[in-house]
Amino acid sequence: MTTAAKLPAEAAALPADLVQPLLEHAVAGGAPSVEVFAPATGRLVTELPQSSPGDIERAFATARAAQREWARRPVRERAAVLRRFHDIVLAEQDAILDIVQTETGKSRAHAFDEVGDVAVNARYYASVAEKLLATRKPRGVLPFLTQVDVRNRPKGVVAVISPWNYPLALAASDALPALVAGNAVVARPDNQTALTALWAIDAAVRAGLPRGLWQAVLGRGSVIGGEVIGRADYVDYTGSSATGRTIAQQAGELLIGYSLELGGKNPLLVLADADVSRAAKIAIRACFASAGQLCESMERIYVHEAVYDRFVAEFVANVRAIELGAELNYGSDMGSLTFQRQLDTVRAHVDDAVAKGATVLAGGRARPDLGPFFYEPTVLADVRPGMTVYREETFGPVVSIYRVASDEKAIEAANDTAYGLNASVWTKDVRRGREVAARINAGSVNVNEGFIAAWGSADAPSGGLGISGTGRRHGPEGLLKYTDTQTIAVQRVLPIAPLPGMSEELWAKTMTLYFNVMKTLRQK
Ligand code: NAD
């Protein structure tokens, strides 16, 4: 049983003088507003205005005008805004941590992961944008005579449709590379966590971003998603695989580019030679960050039988020591779930597993005494095919633990999923860890870490295989996806055609000779 639980702070809802100026960054009001409640306490956070089709039209018109001006600015100037944004986020972290916690119900430590994510991405893209966006000069068809420039042009207006679980990271860290690449962004944050996204926009404006370049429209995705995507030049979506398919269909119809970061059923492998204590400690964060409402979090643990008993004993002890609470300080380890429907899913998955013979090693209970959506961090054993939790993503604080007879069996089991987002491998032999990692079907694999090593390395792309998505965030890919290349080729002195008086046949022979010489010289 989870110990020493604390009640959430009384004053969880946010002061009106904080909320009101943020709402000014939303182009909304044309549709009836909705009430947003703090998950940890049930208190009203705000009446959130909603966007009508007219509001969305206006947001895109403003964004388009602002983008034309912004794209003409030198990349260095655009990058300077990201650097100042980085400083504001770190300096004002207390304010944004309060908002993130209030809107999501997560613990402060887990909210801080988002501050860190945004700071790392702002610094990274500020540092590399100029180089990534520089015009490239590849070899022309005829050396010296054909001069080629490859430019990276911004797409125009990018729609960033972000969910509620990592509202700062997923709103800001995807918008920053789009902006520095010369685009405007129209954000559609989830209603539940809109204030976090609006705070990020406010901070960016204070960092020098022209007003109107990054705006938010507000509404449920199923209501306004089509209106937003229909006006965008590119769509960046994070959410479930089911909705990802709808977005891909819409983008396909419009022939615009898209990037989808979707769900996961991520495996953690404890190999026979793992540092068991370290694995059992770090796995806590890997499984229960944001109460498991993290696309990268671990829902399946495969442990080699040689270390199974020791790992389970230590892991379960660590899980039982997790303190639940969502007060606005660093006092608790894990917070609340964000919605009733998340709680319903978690309950349904655990209850179904137990009814079909699974064993609860830790947790397994809702905690309405703490707040409406709290659920204990839960470890299940004896999970089998046929139980919902075996294959389906829970997106909550529930992990199933399996004994495996060999490392080979662990790899096989890890790959027995349609998802492929993140994985974790524990071994003292790092070379072997890399080999095992390369055999796992996932966009990221962390050796001796859960998710932060890969995710936090902003220079390395992050994204899913299979139904976990398509496209990448982070790294050069995370910026270049917001651009189109344009090739400008200039032919000088001689045309690429027979010289005057030269027959087509002689031209063909000359060119054949040229192609063969180029190949012999190993030229591109
Ligand atoms: P969801 O797909 O129902 O909703 C996610 C977001 O998409 C919401 O903000 C929603 O308003 C919006 N949306 C829904 N229908 C839409 C439409 N037709 N057009 C545009 N937007 C629409 O998912 P959920 O259940 O709220 O979120 C949890 C899921 O999201 C999980 O599967 C999780 O793995 C995934 N997720 C993935 C990542 C990632 O980076 N890979 C991050 C967070 C969440």
PDB file of C-alpha atoms in Angstrom, residues 174-406:
ATOM      1  CA  ASP A 174       7.298  21.577 -31.066  1.00  0.00           C
ATOM      2  CA  ALA A 175       6.489  25.226 -31.752  1.00  0.00           C
ATOM      3  CA  LEU A 176      10.020  26.560 -31.158  1.00  0.00           C
ATOM      4  CA  PRO A 177      11.720  24.806 -34.108  1.00  0.00           C
ATOM      5  CA  ALA A 178       8.789  25.765 -36.352  1.00  0.00           C
ATOM      6  CA  LEU A 179       9.146  29.401 -35.341  1.00  0.00           C
ATOM      7  CA  VAL A 180      12.917  29.601 -35.670  1.00  0.00           C
ATOM      8  CA  ALA A 181      12.591  28.045 -39.135  1.00  0.00           C
ATOM      9  CA  GLY A 182      10.526  31.087 -40.137  1.00  0.00           C
ATOM     10  CA  ASN A 183       6.993  29.773 -39.707  1.00  0.00           C
ATOM     11  CA  ALA A 184       4.015  31.054 -37.785  1.00  0.00           C
ATOM     12  CA  VAL A 185       2.265  28.659 -35.416  1.00  0.00           C
ATOM     13  CA  VAL A 186      -1.416  28.307 -34.691  1.00  0.00           C
ATOM     14  CA  ALA A 187      -1.629  26.118 -31.614  1.00  0.00           C
ATOM     15  CA  ARG A 188      -4.615  24.077 -30.604  1.00  0.00           C
ATOM     16  CA  PRO A 189      -3.804  23.053 -27.039  1.00  0.00           C
ATOM     17  CA  ASP A 190      -6.163  20.740 -25.199  1.00  0.00           C
ATOM     18  CA  ASN A 191      -8.858  22.666 -23.306  1.00  0.00           C
ATOM     19  CA  GLN A 192      -7.765  21.037 -20.060  1.00  0.00           C
ATOM     20  CA  THR A 193      -4.272  22.521 -20.311  1.00  0.00           C
ATOM     21  CA  ALA A 194      -4.743  25.584 -22.494  1.00  0.00           C
ATOM     22  CA  LEU A 195      -3.412  28.045 -19.916  1.00  0.00           C
ATOM     23  CA  THR A 196      -0.027  26.332 -19.964  1.00  0.00           C
ATOM     24  CA  ALA A 197       0.238  26.793 -23.732  1.00  0.00           C
ATOM     25  CA  LEU A 198      -0.966  30.389 -23.415  1.00  0.00           C
ATOM     26  CA  TRP A 199       1.690  31.038 -20.781  1.00  0.00           C
ATOM     27  CA  ALA A 200       4.327  29.748 -23.215  1.00  0.00           C
ATOM     28  CA  ILE A 201       3.039  32.106 -25.910  1.00  0.00           C
ATOM     29  CA  ASP A 202       3.064  34.978 -23.426  1.00  0.00           C
ATOM     30  CA  ALA A 203       6.653  34.169 -22.441  1.00  0.00           C
ATOM     31  CA  ALA A 204       7.683  34.034 -26.104  1.00  0.00           C
ATOM     32  CA  VAL A 205       6.122  37.442 -26.765  1.00  0.00           C
ATOM     33  CA  ARG A 206       8.002  38.819 -23.779  1.00  0.00           C
ATOM     34  CA  ALA A 207      11.135  37.235 -25.250  1.00  0.00           C
ATOM     35  CA  GLY A 208      10.628  39.311 -28.403  1.00  0.00           C
ATOM     36  CA  LEU A 209       8.431  37.139 -30.618  1.00  0.00           C
ATOM     37  CA  PRO A 210       6.174  39.378 -32.726  1.00  0.00           C
ATOM     38  CA  ARG A 211       2.570  39.241 -31.546  1.00  0.00           C
ATOM     39  CA  GLY A 212       0.344  37.209 -33.804  1.00  0.00           C
ATOM     40  CA  LEU A 213       3.116  34.865 -34.904  1.00  0.00           C
ATOM     41  CA  TRP A 214       2.233  32.204 -32.320  1.00  0.00           C
ATOM     42  CA  GLN A 215      -1.413  32.145 -31.374  1.00  0.00           C
ATOM     43  CA  ALA A 216      -3.796  29.662 -29.884  1.00  0.00           C
ATOM     44  CA  VAL A 217      -7.263  28.651 -30.900  1.00  0.00           C
ATOM     45  CA  LEU A 218      -9.329  26.773 -28.342  1.00  0.00           C
ATOM     46  CA  GLY A 219     -11.760  23.928 -28.663  1.00  0.00           C
ATOM     47  CA  ARG A 220     -12.154  20.201 -28.611  1.00  0.00           C
ATOM     48  CA  GLY A 221     -10.167  18.481 -31.316  1.00  0.00           C
ATOM     49  CA  SER A 222     -13.194  16.631 -32.638  1.00  0.00           C
ATOM     50  CA  VAL A 223     -15.013  19.981 -33.002  1.00  0.00           C
ATOM     51  CA  ILE A 224     -12.365  22.349 -34.382  1.00  0.00           C
ATOM     52  CA  GLY A 225      -9.601  19.978 -35.539  1.00  0.00           C
ATOM     53  CA  GLY A 226     -10.833  19.962 -39.146  1.00  0.00           C
ATOM     54  CA  GLU A 227     -11.113  23.775 -39.263  1.00  0.00           C
ATOM     55  CA  VAL A 228      -7.550  24.099 -37.999  1.00  0.00           C
ATOM     56  CA  ILE A 229      -5.967  21.472 -40.240  1.00  0.00           C
ATOM     57  CA  GLY A 230      -7.892  22.747 -43.255  1.00  0.00           C
ATOM     58  CA  ARG A 231      -6.103  26.107 -43.039  1.00  0.00           C
ATOM     59  CA  ALA A 232      -2.622  24.869 -42.124  1.00  0.00           C
ATOM     60  CA  ASP A 233       0.425  24.274 -44.302  1.00  0.00           C
ATOM     61  CA  TYR A 234       1.682  21.521 -41.993  1.00  0.00           C
ATOM     62  CA  VAL A 235       0.240  19.745 -38.982  1.00  0.00           C
ATOM     63  CA  ASP A 236       2.111  18.513 -35.962  1.00  0.00           C
ATOM     64  CA  TYR A 237      -0.048  16.250 -33.807  1.00  0.00           C
ATOM     65  CA  THR A 238       0.524  14.463 -30.521  1.00  0.00           C
ATOM     66  CA  GLY A 239      -2.122  12.162 -29.109  1.00  0.00           C
ATOM     67  CA  SER A 240      -3.600   8.714 -29.542  1.00  0.00           C
ATOM     68  CA  SER A 241      -3.001   6.414 -32.506  1.00  0.00           C
ATOM     69  CA  ALA A 242      -6.746   6.397 -33.254  1.00  0.00           C
ATOM     70  CA  THR A 243      -6.892  10.186 -33.644  1.00  0.00           C
ATOM     71  CA  GLY A 244      -3.559  10.129 -35.468  1.00  0.00           C
ATOM     72  CA  ARG A 245      -5.214   8.154 -38.260  1.00  0.00           C
ATOM     73  CA  THR A 246      -7.943  10.800 -38.623  1.00  0.00           C
ATOM     74  CA  ILE A 247      -5.353  13.577 -38.763  1.00  0.00           C
ATOM     75  CA  ALA A 248      -3.328  11.654 -41.390  1.00  0.00           C
ATOM     76  CA  GLN A 249      -6.452  11.198 -43.525  1.00  0.00           C
ATOM     77  CA  GLN A 250      -7.254  14.913 -43.359  1.00  0.00           C
ATOM     78  CA  ALA A 251      -3.678  15.917 -44.128  1.00  0.00           C
ATOM     79  CA  GLY A 252      -3.556  13.388 -46.963  1.00  0.00           C
ATOM     80  CA  GLU A 253      -6.684  14.849 -48.520  1.00  0.00           C
ATOM     81  CA  LEU A 254      -5.123  18.322 -48.365  1.00  0.00           C
ATOM     82  CA  LEU A 255      -1.676  17.081 -49.473  1.00  0.00           C
ATOM     83  CA  ILE A 256       0.031  18.815 -46.569  1.00  0.00           C
ATOM     84  CA  GLY A 257       2.842  17.339 -44.500  1.00  0.00           C
ATOM     85  CA  TYR A 258       2.303  15.977 -41.024  1.00  0.00           C
ATOM     86  CA  SER A 259       4.126  14.557 -38.059  1.00  0.00           C
ATOM     87  CA  LEU A 260       2.343  12.241 -35.628  1.00  0.00           C
ATOM     88  CA  GLU A 261       3.576  11.349 -32.153  1.00  0.00           C
ATOM     89  CA  LEU A 262       1.188   8.703 -30.904  1.00  0.00           C
ATOM     90  CA  GLY A 263       0.812   6.056 -28.220  1.00  0.00           C
ATOM     91  CA  GLY A 264       3.080   3.349 -26.866  1.00  0.00           C
ATOM     92  CA  LYS A 265       3.153   0.091 -24.926  1.00  0.00           C
ATOM     93  CA  ASN A 266       6.771   0.456 -23.993  1.00  0.00           C
ATOM     94  CA  PRO A 267       8.918  -2.428 -22.725  1.00  0.00           C
ATOM     95  CA  LEU A 268      11.716  -2.348 -20.148  1.00  0.00           C
ATOM     96  CA  LEU A 269      14.113  -5.303 -20.237  1.00  0.00           C
ATOM     97  CA  VAL A 270      16.159  -6.318 -17.216  1.00  0.00           C
ATOM     98  CA  LEU A 271      18.846  -8.648 -18.589  1.00  0.00           C
ATOM     99  CA  ALA A 272      20.574 -11.290 -16.494  1.00  0.00           C
ATOM    100  CA  ASP A 273      23.608  -9.092 -15.786  1.00  0.00           C
ATOM    101  CA  ALA A 274      21.730  -5.876 -14.936  1.00  0.00           C
ATOM    102  CA  ASP A 275      22.480  -3.635 -11.980  1.00  0.00           C
ATOM    103  CA  VAL A 276      19.238  -4.708 -10.344  1.00  0.00           C
ATOM    104  CA  SER A 277      19.049  -2.019  -7.672  1.00  0.00           C
ATOM    105  CA  ARG A 278      19.634   0.781 -10.124  1.00  0.00           C
ATOM    106  CA  ALA A 279      17.107  -0.675 -12.550  1.00  0.00           C
ATOM    107  CA  ALA A 280      14.527  -1.024  -9.777  1.00  0.00           C
ATOM    108  CA  LYS A 281      15.058   2.619  -8.825  1.00  0.00           C
ATOM    109  CA  ILE A 282      15.087   4.276 -12.241  1.00  0.00           C
ATOM    110  CA  ALA A 283      12.171   2.131 -13.421  1.00  0.00           C
ATOM    111  CA  ILE A 284      10.001   4.045 -10.939  1.00  0.00           C
ATOM    112  CA  ARG A 285      10.390   7.253 -12.904  1.00  0.00           C
ATOM    113  CA  ALA A 286      10.163   5.379 -16.181  1.00  0.00           C
ATOM    114  CA  CYS A 287       6.800   3.833 -15.232  1.00  0.00           C
ATOM    115  CA  PHE A 288       5.117   6.479 -13.111  1.00  0.00           C
ATOM    116  CA  ALA A 289       6.161   9.905 -14.435  1.00  0.00           C
ATOM    117  CA  SER A 290       2.978  11.989 -14.638  1.00  0.00           C
ATOM    118  CA  ALA A 291       1.118   9.012 -13.166  1.00  0.00           C
ATOM    119  CA  GLY A 292       2.024   7.007 -16.267  1.00  0.00           C
ATOM    120  CA  GLN A 293       0.303   9.501 -18.560  1.00  0.00           C
ATOM    121  CA  LEU A 294       3.443   9.748 -20.617  1.00  0.00           C
ATOM    122  CA  CYS A 295       3.658   8.310 -24.098  1.00  0.00           C
ATOM    123  CA  GLU A 296       7.247   7.185 -23.401  1.00  0.00           C
ATOM    124  CA  SER A 297       6.515   5.505 -20.067  1.00  0.00           C
ATOM    125  CA  MET A 298       7.009   1.802 -19.430  1.00  0.00           C
ATOM    126  CA  GLU A 299       3.976  -0.466 -19.206  1.00  0.00           C
ATOM    127  CA  ARG A 300       5.749  -3.838 -19.572  1.00  0.00           C
ATOM    128  CA  ILE A 301       8.800  -5.080 -17.665  1.00  0.00           C
ATOM    129  CA  TYR A 302      10.546  -8.287 -18.763  1.00  0.00           C
ATOM    130  CA  VAL A 303      12.992  -9.632 -16.190  1.00  0.00           C
ATOM    131  CA  HIS A 304      15.461 -12.469 -16.714  1.00  0.00           C
ATOM    132  CA  GLU A 305      14.626 -15.298 -14.308  1.00  0.00           C
ATOM    133  CA  ALA A 306      18.145 -15.130 -12.820  1.00  0.00           C
ATOM    134  CA  VAL A 307      17.362 -11.723 -11.273  1.00  0.00           C
ATOM    135  CA  TYR A 308      13.544 -11.788 -11.249  1.00  0.00           C
ATOM    136  CA  ASP A 309      12.950 -12.290  -7.528  1.00  0.00           C
ATOM    137  CA  ARG A 310      15.506  -9.689  -6.497  1.00  0.00           C
ATOM    138  CA  PHE A 311      14.258  -7.129  -9.014  1.00  0.00           C
ATOM    139  CA  VAL A 312      10.599  -7.634  -8.089  1.00  0.00           C
ATOM    140  CA  ALA A 313      11.306  -7.331  -4.365  1.00  0.00           C
ATOM    141  CA  GLU A 314      13.232  -4.068  -4.778  1.00  0.00           C
ATOM    142  CA  PHE A 315      10.927  -2.587  -7.416  1.00  0.00           C
ATOM    143  CA  VAL A 316       7.758  -3.321  -5.460  1.00  0.00           C
ATOM    144  CA  ALA A 317       9.303  -1.864  -2.294  1.00  0.00           C
ATOM    145  CA  ASN A 318      10.164   1.303  -4.221  1.00  0.00           C
ATOM    146  CA  VAL A 319       6.649   1.501  -5.670  1.00  0.00           C
ATOM    147  CA  ARG A 320       5.091   1.173  -2.224  1.00  0.00           C
ATOM    148  CA  ALA A 321       7.238   4.055  -0.982  1.00  0.00           C
ATOM    149  CA  ILE A 322       5.858   6.464  -3.608  1.00  0.00           C
ATOM    150  CA  GLU A 323       4.057   9.368  -1.950  1.00  0.00           C
ATOM    151  CA  LEU A 324       0.918  10.555  -3.657  1.00  0.00           C
ATOM    152  CA  GLY A 325      -0.089  14.198  -3.749  1.00  0.00           C
ATOM    153  CA  ALA A 326      -0.259  17.210  -6.014  1.00  0.00           C
ATOM    154  CA  GLU A 327       0.399  20.151  -3.728  1.00  0.00           C
ATOM    155  CA  LEU A 328       2.244  23.012  -5.380  1.00  0.00           C
ATOM    156  CA  ASN A 329       5.688  22.105  -4.043  1.00  0.00           C
ATOM    157  CA  TYR A 330       8.177  19.264  -4.341  1.00  0.00           C
ATOM    158  CA  GLY A 331       6.635  17.343  -1.421  1.00  0.00           C
ATOM    159  CA  SER A 332       5.068  14.418  -3.309  1.00  0.00           C
ATOM    160  CA  ASP A 333       6.347  11.883  -5.792  1.00  0.00           C
ATOM    161  CA  MET A 334       3.346  11.178  -7.999  1.00  0.00           C
ATOM    162  CA  GLY A 335       0.205  13.160  -8.666  1.00  0.00           C
ATOM    163  CA  SER A 336      -3.298  12.546  -9.875  1.00  0.00           C
ATOM    164  CA  LEU A 337      -4.638  11.317 -13.167  1.00  0.00           C
ATOM    165  CA  THR A 338      -5.992  14.164 -15.259  1.00  0.00           C
ATOM    166  CA  PHE A 339      -9.489  13.013 -16.206  1.00  0.00           C
ATOM    167  CA  GLN A 340     -12.286  10.759 -15.101  1.00  0.00           C
ATOM    168  CA  ARG A 341     -11.881   8.824 -18.373  1.00  0.00           C
ATOM    169  CA  GLN A 342      -8.216   8.100 -17.564  1.00  0.00           C
ATOM    170  CA  LEU A 343      -9.261   6.823 -14.162  1.00  0.00           C
ATOM    171  CA  ASP A 344     -11.972   4.705 -15.788  1.00  0.00           C
ATOM    172  CA  THR A 345      -9.434   3.168 -18.203  1.00  0.00           C
ATOM    173  CA  VAL A 346      -6.946   2.417 -15.432  1.00  0.00           C
ATOM    174  CA  ARG A 347      -9.651   0.822 -13.296  1.00  0.00           C
ATOM    175  CA  ALA A 348     -10.981  -1.189 -16.220  1.00  0.00           C
ATOM    176  CA  HIS A 349      -7.521  -2.516 -17.156  1.00  0.00           C
ATOM    177  CA  VAL A 350      -6.613  -3.506 -13.595  1.00  0.00           C
ATOM    178  CA  ASP A 351     -10.022  -4.993 -12.776  1.00  0.00           C
ATOM    179  CA  ASP A 352     -10.089  -6.998 -16.014  1.00  0.00           C
ATOM    180  CA  ALA A 353      -6.588  -8.363 -15.333  1.00  0.00           C
ATOM    181  CA  VAL A 354      -7.423  -9.300 -11.752  1.00  0.00           C
ATOM    182  CA  ALA A 355     -10.686 -10.950 -12.801  1.00  0.00           C
ATOM    183  CA  LYS A 356      -8.720 -13.068 -15.297  1.00  0.00           C
ATOM    184  CA  GLY A 357      -6.084 -14.166 -12.772  1.00  0.00           C
ATOM    185  CA  ALA A 358      -3.451 -11.421 -12.541  1.00  0.00           C
ATOM    186  CA  THR A 359      -1.798 -10.737  -9.192  1.00  0.00           C
ATOM    187  CA  VAL A 360      -1.551  -7.213  -7.766  1.00  0.00           C
ATOM    188  CA  LEU A 361       1.937  -6.778  -6.285  1.00  0.00           C
ATOM    189  CA  ALA A 362       1.437  -3.103  -5.388  1.00  0.00           C
ATOM    190  CA  GLY A 363      -1.339  -0.517  -5.624  1.00  0.00           C
ATOM    191  CA  GLY A 364      -4.456  -1.521  -7.513  1.00  0.00           C
ATOM    192  CA  ARG A 365      -6.798   1.017  -5.892  1.00  0.00           C
ATOM    193  CA  ALA A 366      -8.238   4.442  -6.608  1.00  0.00           C
ATOM    194  CA  ARG A 367      -7.655   7.019  -3.856  1.00  0.00           C
ATOM    195  CA  PRO A 368     -10.708   9.289  -3.746  1.00  0.00           C
ATOM    196  CA  ASP A 369      -9.587  10.333  -0.271  1.00  0.00           C
ATOM    197  CA  LEU A 370      -6.804  12.361  -1.970  1.00  0.00           C
ATOM    198  CA  GLY A 371      -8.717  13.786  -4.912  1.00  0.00           C
ATOM    199  CA  PRO A 372     -11.211  12.648  -7.527  1.00  0.00           C
ATOM    200  CA  PHE A 373      -8.747  10.980  -9.932  1.00  0.00           C
ATOM    201  CA  PHE A 374      -5.887   9.661  -7.811  1.00  0.00           C
ATOM    202  CA  TYR A 375      -4.904   6.036  -8.390  1.00  0.00           C
ATOM    203  CA  GLU A 376      -2.097   4.177  -6.684  1.00  0.00           C
ATOM    204  CA  PRO A 377       0.998   3.188  -8.654  1.00  0.00           C
ATOM    205  CA  THR A 378       0.253  -0.395  -9.545  1.00  0.00           C
ATOM    206  CA  VAL A 379       2.354  -3.449 -10.357  1.00  0.00           C
ATOM    207  CA  LEU A 380       0.738  -6.546 -11.858  1.00  0.00           C
ATOM    208  CA  ALA A 381       2.175 -10.041 -12.245  1.00  0.00           C
ATOM    209  CA  ASP A 382       0.740 -13.140 -13.954  1.00  0.00           C
ATOM    210  CA  VAL A 383      -0.578 -11.022 -16.819  1.00  0.00           C
ATOM    211  CA  ARG A 384      -1.484 -13.113 -19.870  1.00  0.00           C
ATOM    212  CA  PRO A 385      -2.717 -12.672 -23.438  1.00  0.00           C
ATOM    213  CA  GLY A 386      -6.459 -12.092 -23.336  1.00  0.00           C
ATOM    214  CA  MET A 387      -6.190  -9.515 -20.567  1.00  0.00           C
ATOM    215  CA  THR A 388      -6.718  -5.975 -21.885  1.00  0.00           C
ATOM    216  CA  VAL A 389      -3.589  -4.692 -20.170  1.00  0.00           C
ATOM    217  CA  TYR A 390      -1.425  -7.266 -21.961  1.00  0.00           C
ATOM    218  CA  ARG A 391      -1.622  -5.456 -25.294  1.00  0.00           C
ATOM    219  CA  GLU A 392      -3.511  -2.187 -24.964  1.00  0.00           C
ATOM    220  CA  GLU A 393      -1.981   1.064 -23.797  1.00  0.00           C
ATOM    221  CA  THR A 394      -3.268   1.995 -20.326  1.00  0.00           C
ATOM    222  CA  PHE A 395      -1.721   5.474 -20.181  1.00  0.00           C
ATOM    223  CA  GLY A 396      -1.807   5.345 -16.413  1.00  0.00           C
ATOM    224  CA  PRO A 397       0.224   4.183 -13.404  1.00  0.00           C
ATOM    225  CA  VAL A 398       0.047   0.472 -14.192  1.00  0.00           C
ATOM    226  CA  VAL A 399       2.955  -1.772 -15.142  1.00  0.00           C
ATOM    227  CA  SER A 400       2.919  -5.523 -15.808  1.00  0.00           C
ATOM    228  CA  ILE A 401       5.973  -7.523 -14.881  1.00  0.00           C
ATOM    229  CA  TYR A 402       6.936 -10.752 -16.657  1.00  0.00           C
ATOM    230  CA  ARG A 403       9.530 -13.428 -15.843  1.00  0.00           C
ATOM    231  CA  VAL A 404      11.497 -14.487 -18.941  1.00  0.00           C
ATOM    232  CA  ALA A 405      13.795 -17.483 -19.373  1.00  0.00           C
ATOM    233  CA  SER A 406      16.401 -15.730 -21.533  1.00  0.00           C
TER     234      SER A 406
END
